[in-house]
PDB file of N, CA and C in Angstrom:
ATOM      1  N   UNK A  62     -18.622  25.998   2.709  1.00 82.00           N
ATOM      2  CA  UNK A  62     -19.697  25.066   2.619  1.00 82.00           C
ATOM      3  C   UNK A  62     -20.356  25.380   1.350  1.00 82.00           C
ATOM      4  N   UNK A  63     -20.335  24.381   0.249  1.00 89.00           N
ATOM      5  CA  UNK A  63     -21.027  24.515  -1.085  1.00 89.00           C
ATOM      6  C   UNK A  63     -22.370  25.177  -1.066  1.00 89.00           C
ATOM      7  N   UNK A  64     -22.794  25.966  -1.851  1.00 92.00           N
ATOM      8  CA  UNK A  64     -24.206  26.337  -1.934  1.00 92.00           C
ATOM      9  C   UNK A  64     -25.229  25.530  -2.803  1.00 92.00           C
ATOM     10  N   UNK A  65     -24.454  24.848  -3.720  1.00 95.00           N
ATOM     11  CA  UNK A  65     -25.064  24.022  -4.722  1.00 95.00           C
ATOM     12  C   UNK A  65     -25.283  22.521  -4.225  1.00 95.00           C
ATOM     13  N   UNK A  66     -26.296  21.995  -4.441  1.00 96.00           N
ATOM     14  CA  UNK A  66     -26.524  20.688  -3.750  1.00 96.00           C
ATOM     15  C   UNK A  66     -25.865  19.474  -4.408  1.00 96.00           C
ATOM     16  N   UNK A  67     -25.481  19.467  -5.611  1.00 96.00           N
ATOM     17  CA  UNK A  67     -24.469  18.541  -6.304  1.00 96.00           C
ATOM     18  C   UNK A  67     -22.880  18.986  -5.785  1.00 96.00           C
ATOM     19  N   UNK A  68     -22.720  20.183  -5.518  1.00 96.00           N
ATOM     20  CA  UNK A  68     -21.294  20.458  -4.817  1.00 96.00           C
ATOM     21  C   UNK A  68     -21.223  19.796  -3.659  1.00 96.00           C
ATOM     22  N   UNK A  69     -22.307  19.936  -2.794  1.00 95.00           N
ATOM     23  CA  UNK A  69     -22.158  19.402  -1.350  1.00 95.00           C
ATOM     24  C   UNK A  69     -22.166  18.006  -1.483  1.00 95.00           C
ATOM     25  N   UNK A  70     -22.615  17.377  -2.561  1.00 97.00           N
ATOM     26  CA  UNK A  70     -22.511  15.861  -2.509  1.00 97.00           C
ATOM     27  C   UNK A  70     -21.039  15.452  -3.008  1.00 97.00           C
ATOM     28  N   UNK A  71     -20.644  16.290  -3.841  1.00 97.00           N
ATOM     29  CA  UNK A  71     -19.280  15.899  -4.330  1.00 97.00           C
ATOM     30  C   UNK A  71     -18.235  16.007  -3.157  1.00 97.00           C
ATOM     31  N   UNK A  72     -18.332  17.084  -2.552  1.00 97.00           N
ATOM     32  CA  UNK A  72     -17.656  17.389  -1.245  1.00 97.00           C
ATOM     33  C   UNK A  72     -17.670  16.317  -0.213  1.00 97.00           C
ATOM     34  N   UNK A  73     -18.871  15.704  -0.191  1.00 97.00           N
ATOM     35  CA  UNK A  73     -19.013  14.332   1.010  1.00 97.00           C
ATOM     36  C   UNK A  73     -18.347  13.269   0.237  1.00 97.00           C
ATOM     37  N   UNK A  74     -18.587  12.891  -0.904  1.00 98.00           N
ATOM     38  CA  UNK A  74     -17.913  11.949  -1.469  1.00 98.00           C
ATOM     39  C   UNK A  74     -16.380  12.034  -1.487  1.00 98.00           C
ATOM     40  N   UNK A  75     -15.852  13.089  -1.744  1.00 97.00           N
ATOM     41  CA  UNK A  75     -14.437  13.415  -1.643  1.00 97.00           C
ATOM     42  C   UNK A  75     -13.951  13.104  -0.263  1.00 97.00           C
ATOM     43  N   UNK A  76     -14.703  13.591   0.752  1.00 97.00           N
ATOM     44  CA  UNK A  76     -14.142  13.152   2.063  1.00 97.00           C
ATOM     45  C   UNK A  76     -14.124  11.644   2.354  1.00 97.00           C
ATOM     46  N   UNK A  77     -15.113  10.961   1.985  1.00 98.00           N
ATOM     47  CA  UNK A  77     -15.191   9.532   2.098  1.00 98.00           C
ATOM     48  C   UNK A  77     -14.184   8.761   1.295  1.00 98.00           C
ATOM     49  N   UNK A  78     -13.870   9.289   0.143  1.00 97.00           N
ATOM     50  CA  UNK A  78     -12.661   8.558  -0.533  1.00 97.00           C
ATOM     51  C   UNK A  78     -11.522   8.859   0.036  1.00 97.00           C
ATOM     52  N   UNK A  79     -11.230  10.204   0.634  1.00 97.00           N
ATOM     53  CA  UNK A  79      -9.945  10.550   1.101  1.00 97.00           C
ATOM     54  C   UNK A  79      -9.769   9.816   2.343  1.00 97.00           C
ATOM     55  N   UNK A  80     -10.739   9.541   2.957  1.00 98.00           N
ATOM     56  CA  UNK A  80     -10.505   8.641   4.240  1.00 98.00           C
ATOM     57  C   UNK A  80     -10.272   7.095   3.882  1.00 98.00           C
ATOM     58  N   UNK A  81     -10.893   6.654   3.011  1.00 97.00           N
ATOM     59  CA  UNK A  81     -10.699   5.168   2.441  1.00 97.00           C
ATOM     60  C   UNK A  81      -9.190   5.231   1.905  1.00 97.00           C
ATOM     61  N   UNK A  82      -8.746   6.106   1.041  1.00 97.00           N
ATOM     62  CA  UNK A  82      -7.497   6.113   0.616  1.00 97.00           C
ATOM     63  C   UNK A  82      -6.505   6.181   1.535  1.00 97.00           C
ATOM     64  N   UNK A  83      -6.648   7.133   2.615  1.00 97.00           N
ATOM     65  CA  UNK A  83      -5.727   7.122   3.656  1.00 97.00           C
ATOM     66  C   UNK A  83      -5.541   5.930   4.634  1.00 97.00           C
ATOM     67  N   UNK A  84      -6.864   5.130   4.742  1.00 97.00           N
ATOM     68  CA  UNK A  84      -6.726   3.917   5.406  1.00 97.00           C
ATOM     69  C   UNK A  84      -6.020   2.762   4.587  1.00 97.00           C
ATOM     70  N   UNK A  85      -6.284   2.677   3.575  1.00 97.00           N
ATOM     71  CA  UNK A  85      -5.621   1.964   2.702  1.00 97.00           C
ATOM     72  C   UNK A  85      -4.096   2.063   2.484  1.00 97.00           C
ATOM     73  N   UNK A  86      -3.682   3.252   2.200  1.00 97.00           N
ATOM     74  CA  UNK A  86      -2.157   3.762   2.200  1.00 97.00           C
ATOM     75  C   UNK A  86      -1.674   3.349   3.594  1.00 97.00           C
ATOM     76  N   UNK A  87      -2.164   3.407   4.695  1.00 97.00           N
ATOM     77  CA  UNK A  87      -1.692   3.220   6.011  1.00 97.00           C
ATOM     78  C   UNK A  87      -1.492   1.743   6.220  1.00 97.00           C
ATOM     79  N   UNK A  88      -2.697   0.612   5.937  1.00 97.00           N
ATOM     80  CA  UNK A  88      -2.294  -0.368   5.902  1.00 97.00           C
ATOM     81  C   UNK A  88      -1.223  -1.004   5.010  1.00 97.00           C
ATOM     82  N   UNK A  89      -1.010  -0.387   3.799  1.00 97.00           N
ATOM     83  CA  UNK A  89       0.027  -0.741   2.837  1.00 97.00           C
ATOM     84  C   UNK A  89       1.557  -0.548   3.717  1.00 97.00           C
ATOM     85  N   UNK A  90       1.503   0.695   4.127  1.00 97.00           N
ATOM     86  CA  UNK A  90       2.622   0.993   4.931  1.00 97.00           C
ATOM     87  C   UNK A  90       3.130  -0.031   6.176  1.00 97.00           C
ATOM     88  N   UNK A  91       1.846  -0.294   7.015  1.00 97.00           N
ATOM     89  CA  UNK A  91       2.131  -1.283   8.071  1.00 97.00           C
ATOM     90  C   UNK A  91       2.677  -2.581   7.475  1.00 97.00           C
ATOM     91  N   UNK A  92       2.333  -3.118   6.310  1.00 96.00           N
ATOM     92  CA  UNK A  92       2.673  -4.436   5.871  1.00 96.00           C
ATOM     93  C   UNK A  92       4.056  -4.360   5.506  1.00 96.00           C
ATOM     94  N   UNK A  93       4.441  -3.073   4.864  1.00 97.00           N
ATOM     95  CA  UNK A  93       5.918  -3.101   4.296  1.00 97.00           C
ATOM     96  C   UNK A  93       6.712  -3.021   5.589  1.00 97.00           C
ATOM     97  N   UNK A  94       6.315  -2.203   6.552  1.00 97.00           N
ATOM     98  CA  UNK A  94       7.164  -2.359   7.874  1.00 97.00           C
ATOM     99  C   UNK A  94       7.204  -3.611   8.534  1.00 97.00           C
ATOM    100  N   UNK A  95       6.239  -4.555   8.410  1.00 96.00           N
ATOM    101  CA  UNK A  95       6.333  -5.814   8.855  1.00 96.00           C
ATOM    102  C   UNK A  95       7.376  -6.511   8.314  1.00 96.00           C
ATOM    103  N   UNK A  96       7.230  -6.466   6.783  1.00 97.00           N
ATOM    104  CA  UNK A  96       8.157  -7.332   6.055  1.00 97.00           C
ATOM    105  C   UNK A  96       9.545  -6.790   6.362  1.00 97.00           C
ATOM    106  N   UNK A  97       9.945  -5.566   6.600  1.00 96.00           N
ATOM    107  CA  UNK A  97      11.159  -5.096   6.930  1.00 96.00           C
ATOM    108  C   UNK A  97      11.584  -5.380   8.194  1.00 96.00           C
ATOM    109  N   UNK A  98      10.678  -5.448   9.308  1.00 96.00           N
ATOM    110  CA  UNK A  98      10.971  -6.161  10.564  1.00 96.00           C
ATOM    111  C   UNK A  98      11.265  -7.405  10.591  1.00 96.00           C
ATOM    112  N   UNK A  99      10.904  -8.254   9.644  1.00 95.00           N
ATOM    113  CA  UNK A  99      11.253  -9.677   9.518  1.00 95.00           C
ATOM    114  C   UNK A  99      12.447  -9.831   9.005  1.00 95.00           C
ATOM    115  N   UNK A 100      12.820  -9.038   8.053  1.00 95.00           N
ATOM    116  CA  UNK A 100      14.177  -9.074   7.238  1.00 95.00           C
ATOM    117  C   UNK A 100      15.178  -8.722   8.267  1.00 95.00           C
ATOM    118  N   UNK A 101      14.840  -7.490   9.166  1.00 94.00           N
ATOM    119  CA  UNK A 101      15.831  -7.210  10.155  1.00 94.00           C
ATOM    120  C   UNK A 101      16.139  -8.294  11.149  1.00 94.00           C
ATOM    121  N   UNK A 102      15.089  -8.849  11.646  1.00 93.00           N
ATOM    122  CA  UNK A 102      15.212  -9.909  12.296  1.00 93.00           C
ATOM    123  C   UNK A 102      15.978 -11.248  12.081  1.00 93.00           C
ATOM    124  N   UNK A 103      16.013 -11.380  10.727  1.00 92.00           N
ATOM    125  CA  UNK A 103      17.021 -12.340  10.003  1.00 92.00           C
ATOM    126  C   UNK A 103      15.767 -13.897   9.953  1.00 92.00           C
ATOM    127  N   UNK A 104      14.617 -13.567  10.135  1.00 91.00           N
ATOM    128  CA  UNK A 104      13.660 -14.509  10.155  1.00 91.00           C
ATOM    129  C   UNK A 104      13.026 -14.817   8.776  1.00 91.00           C
ATOM    130  N   UNK A 105      13.746 -15.912   8.098  1.00 93.00           N
ATOM    131  CA  UNK A 105      13.531 -16.185   6.671  1.00 93.00           C
ATOM    132  C   UNK A 105      12.034 -16.760   6.307  1.00 93.00           C
ATOM    133  N   UNK A 106      11.651 -17.651   7.194  1.00 93.00           N
ATOM    134  CA  UNK A 106      10.055 -18.096   7.100  1.00 93.00           C
ATOM    135  C   UNK A 106       9.424 -16.904   7.154  1.00 93.00           C
ATOM    136  N   UNK A 107       9.322 -15.765   8.048  1.00 94.00           N
ATOM    137  CA  UNK A 107       8.179 -15.020   8.324  1.00 94.00           C
ATOM    138  C   UNK A 107       8.423 -13.897   7.231  1.00 94.00           C
ATOM    139  N   UNK A 108       9.743 -13.682   6.813  1.00 95.00           N
ATOM    140  CA  UNK A 108       9.868 -12.769   5.712  1.00 95.00           C
ATOM    141  C   UNK A 108       9.412 -13.156   4.354  1.00 95.00           C
ATOM    142  N   UNK A 109       9.327 -14.398   4.185  1.00 96.00           N
ATOM    143  CA  UNK A 109       8.724 -14.943   2.896  1.00 96.00           C
ATOM    144  C   UNK A 109       7.332 -15.134   2.860  1.00 96.00           C
ATOM    145  N   UNK A 110       6.642 -15.463   4.106  1.00 96.00           N
ATOM    146  CA  UNK A 110       5.125 -15.281   4.272  1.00 96.00           C
ATOM    147  C   UNK A 110       4.732 -13.701   3.879  1.00 96.00           C
ATOM    148  N   UNK A 111       5.411 -12.945   4.877  1.00 96.00           N
ATOM    149  CA  UNK A 111       4.869 -11.587   4.672  1.00 96.00           C
ATOM    150  C   UNK A 111       5.339 -10.771   3.239  1.00 96.00           C
ATOM    151  N   UNK A 112       6.355 -11.432   2.658  1.00 97.00           N
ATOM    152  CA  UNK A 112       6.503 -10.983   1.335  1.00 97.00           C
ATOM    153  C   UNK A 112       5.522 -11.014   0.254  1.00 97.00           C
ATOM    154  N   UNK A 113       5.007 -12.347   0.530  1.00 97.00           N
ATOM    155  CA  UNK A 113       3.689 -12.629  -0.519  1.00 97.00           C
ATOM    156  C   UNK A 113       2.808 -11.876  -0.155  1.00 97.00           C
ATOM    157  N   UNK A 114       2.440 -11.684   1.100  1.00 96.00           N
ATOM    158  CA  UNK A 114       1.287 -10.617   1.424  1.00 96.00           C
ATOM    159  C   UNK A 114       1.366  -9.270   0.980  1.00 96.00           C
ATOM    160  N   UNK A 115       2.548  -8.847   1.156  1.00 97.00           N
ATOM    161  CA  UNK A 115       2.960  -7.470   0.902  1.00 97.00           C
ATOM    162  C   UNK A 115       2.880  -7.219  -0.628  1.00 97.00           C
ATOM    163  N   UNK A 116       3.406  -8.112  -1.432  1.00 98.00           N
ATOM    164  CA  UNK A 116       3.424  -8.062  -2.813  1.00 98.00           C
ATOM    165  C   UNK A 116       1.835  -7.931  -3.477  1.00 98.00           C
ATOM    166  N   UNK A 117       1.107  -8.884  -2.697  1.00 97.00           N
ATOM    167  CA  UNK A 117      -0.263  -8.487  -3.213  1.00 97.00           C
ATOM    168  C   UNK A 117      -0.836  -7.296  -2.960  1.00 97.00           C
ATOM    169  N   UNK A 118      -0.587  -6.843  -1.668  1.00 97.00           N
ATOM    170  CA  UNK A 118      -1.195  -5.454  -1.177  1.00 97.00           C
ATOM    171  C   UNK A 118      -0.550  -4.515  -2.158  1.00 97.00           C
ATOM    172  N   UNK A 119       0.710  -4.428  -2.556  1.00 98.00           N
ATOM    173  CA  UNK A 119       1.296  -3.408  -3.358  1.00 98.00           C
ATOM    174  C   UNK A 119       0.644  -3.503  -4.841  1.00 98.00           C
ATOM    175  N   UNK A 120       0.340  -4.851  -5.168  1.00 97.00           N
ATOM    176  CA  UNK A 120      -0.245  -4.800  -6.670  1.00 97.00           C
ATOM    177  C   UNK A 120      -1.766  -4.364  -6.520  1.00 97.00           C
ATOM    178  N   UNK A 121      -2.403  -4.587  -5.251  1.00 96.00           N
ATOM    179  CA  UNK A 121      -3.880  -3.946  -5.320  1.00 96.00           C
ATOM    180  C   UNK A 121      -3.861  -2.331  -5.116  1.00 96.00           C
ATOM    181  N   UNK A 122      -2.602  -1.851  -4.502  1.00 96.00           N
ATOM    182  CA  UNK A 122      -2.665  -0.565  -4.265  1.00 96.00           C
ATOM    183  C   UNK A 122      -2.370   0.064  -5.840  1.00 96.00           C
ATOM    184  N   UNK A 123      -1.662  -0.584  -6.669  1.00 97.00           N
ATOM    185  CA  UNK A 123      -1.433   0.055  -7.889  1.00 97.00           C
ATOM    186  C   UNK A 123      -2.526  -0.030  -8.889  1.00 97.00           C
ATOM    187  N   UNK A 124      -3.182  -1.232  -8.569  1.00 97.00           N
ATOM    188  CA  UNK A 124      -4.505  -1.369  -9.342  1.00 97.00           C
ATOM    189  C   UNK A 124      -5.545  -0.449  -9.062  1.00 97.00           C
ATOM    190  N   UNK A 125      -5.411   0.086  -7.849  1.00 95.00           N
ATOM    191  CA  UNK A 125      -6.474   1.112  -7.381  1.00 95.00           C
ATOM    192  C   UNK A 125      -6.119   2.576  -7.516  1.00 95.00           C
ATOM    193  N   UNK A 126      -4.686   2.803  -8.100  1.00 95.00           N
ATOM    194  CA  UNK A 126      -4.461   4.042  -8.135  1.00 95.00           C
ATOM    195  C   UNK A 126      -4.016   4.643  -6.939  1.00 95.00           C
ATOM    196  N   UNK A 127      -3.698   3.786  -5.867  1.00 96.00           N
ATOM    197  CA  UNK A 127      -3.211   4.447  -4.615  1.00 96.00           C
ATOM    198  C   UNK A 127      -1.720   5.257  -4.905  1.00 96.00           C
ATOM    199  N   UNK A 128      -0.803   4.009  -5.276  1.00 97.00           N
ATOM    200  CA  UNK A 128       0.532   4.443  -5.809  1.00 97.00           C
ATOM    201  C   UNK A 128       0.684   4.113  -7.239  1.00 97.00           C
ATOM    202  N   UNK A 129       1.613   4.951  -7.658  1.00 97.00           N
ATOM    203  CA  UNK A 129       1.822   4.653  -9.158  1.00 97.00           C
ATOM    204  C   UNK A 129       2.262   3.275  -9.522  1.00 97.00           C
ATOM    205  N   UNK A 130       1.963   2.722 -10.775  1.00 97.00           N
ATOM    206  CA  UNK A 130       2.698   1.359 -11.047  1.00 97.00           C
ATOM    207  C   UNK A 130       4.105   1.267 -11.097  1.00 97.00           C
ATOM    208  N   UNK A 131       4.720   2.238 -11.311  1.00 98.00           N
ATOM    209  CA  UNK A 131       6.514   2.220 -11.350  1.00 98.00           C
ATOM    210  C   UNK A 131       6.814   2.154  -9.840  1.00 98.00           C
ATOM    211  N   UNK A 132       5.853   2.849  -8.962  1.00 98.00           N
ATOM    212  CA  UNK A 132       6.376   3.144  -7.412  1.00 98.00           C
ATOM    213  C   UNK A 132       6.153   1.566  -6.947  1.00 98.00           C
ATOM    214  N   UNK A 133       5.020   0.882  -7.183  1.00 98.00           N
ATOM    215  CA  UNK A 133       4.871  -0.481  -6.836  1.00 98.00           C
ATOM    216  C   UNK A 133       5.873  -1.417  -7.332  1.00 98.00           C
ATOM    217  N   UNK A 134       6.205  -1.174  -8.672  1.00 98.00           N
ATOM    218  CA  UNK A 134       7.394  -2.195  -9.190  1.00 98.00           C
ATOM    219  C   UNK A 134       8.675  -2.013  -8.378  1.00 98.00           C
ATOM    220  N   UNK A 135       8.872  -0.700  -8.174  1.00 98.00           N
ATOM    221  CA  UNK A 135      10.199  -0.157  -7.147  1.00 98.00           C
ATOM    222  C   UNK A 135      10.196  -0.870  -5.999  1.00 98.00           C
ATOM    223  N   UNK A 136       9.118  -0.878  -5.335  1.00 98.00           N
ATOM    224  CA  UNK A 136       8.901  -1.308  -3.813  1.00 98.00           C
ATOM    225  C   UNK A 136       9.083  -2.992  -4.180  1.00 98.00           C
ATOM    226  N   UNK A 137       8.415  -3.437  -4.969  1.00 98.00           N
ATOM    227  CA  UNK A 137       8.586  -5.132  -5.068  1.00 98.00           C
ATOM    228  C   UNK A 137      10.144  -5.327  -5.268  1.00 98.00           C
ATOM    229  N   UNK A 138      10.733  -4.576  -6.276  1.00 98.00           N
ATOM    230  CA  UNK A 138      12.149  -4.867  -6.523  1.00 98.00           C
ATOM    231  C   UNK A 138      12.964  -4.910  -5.242  1.00 98.00           C
ATOM    232  N   UNK A 139      12.830  -3.962  -4.614  1.00 97.00           N
ATOM    233  CA  UNK A 139      13.355  -3.463  -3.366  1.00 97.00           C
ATOM    234  C   UNK A 139      13.386  -4.870  -2.388  1.00 97.00           C
ATOM    235  N   UNK A 140      12.065  -5.253  -2.249  1.00 97.00           N
ATOM    236  CA  UNK A 140      11.839  -6.116  -1.012  1.00 97.00           C
ATOM    237  C   UNK A 140      12.424  -7.342  -1.632  1.00 97.00           C
ATOM    238  N   UNK A 141      12.471  -7.647  -3.032  1.00 97.00           N
ATOM    239  CA  UNK A 141      12.809  -8.977  -3.683  1.00 97.00           C
ATOM    240  C   UNK A 141      14.432  -9.028  -3.240  1.00 97.00           C
ATOM    241  N   UNK A 142      15.210  -7.852  -3.372  1.00 97.00           N
ATOM    242  CA  UNK A 142      16.603  -7.871  -3.384  1.00 97.00           C
ATOM    243  C   UNK A 142      16.764  -8.121  -1.991  1.00 97.00           C
ATOM    244  N   UNK A 143      16.012  -7.670  -0.841  1.00 96.00           N
ATOM    245  CA  UNK A 143      16.272  -7.714   0.580  1.00 96.00           C
ATOM    246  C   UNK A 143      16.066  -9.343   0.721  1.00 96.00           C
ATOM    247  N   UNK A 144      14.975  -9.778   0.215  1.00 95.00           N
ATOM    248  CA  UNK A 144      14.766 -11.418   0.659  1.00 95.00           C
ATOM    249  C   UNK A 144      15.754 -12.093   0.120  1.00 95.00           C
ATOM    250  N   UNK A 145      16.143 -11.923  -1.204  1.00 95.00           N
ATOM    251  CA  UNK A 145      17.279 -12.743  -1.691  1.00 95.00           C
ATOM    252  C   UNK A 145      18.590 -12.513  -1.046  1.00 95.00           C
ATOM    253  N   UNK A 146      18.951 -11.436  -0.317  1.00 94.00           N
ATOM    254  CA  UNK A 146      20.258 -11.306   0.238  1.00 94.00           C
ATOM    255  C   UNK A 146      20.288 -11.928   1.620  1.00 94.00           C
ATOM    256  N   UNK A 147      19.161 -12.273   2.085  1.00 86.00           N
ATOM    257  CA  UNK A 147      18.947 -13.049   3.322  1.00 86.00           C
ATOM    258  C   UNK A 147      19.846 -14.370   3.046  1.00 86.00           C
ATOM    259  N   UNK A 148      20.545 -14.774   4.346  1.00 65.00           N
ATOM    260  CA  UNK A 148      21.148 -16.039   4.205  1.00 65.00           C
ATOM    261  C   UNK A 148      20.525 -17.304   4.364  1.00 65.00           C
TER     262      UNK A 148
END
């Protein structure tokens, strides 16, 4: 435990931000799993609708520095390829 008041505040803020980041990353992973599940089922309509939601979520995550912008581009590219390969 920090002895200095400002250090204690920084510690508390770090814990709050860590929890927020963890929740947002978890939500992003869940959205990606939903898209992958829709592709596995072969349900084109669901895949298209979840694709739009996930692309927005990935862009937001990259904007908030939760993931690197190149990682976001990589994820979107892979999803687009999966979506386009569906019959």
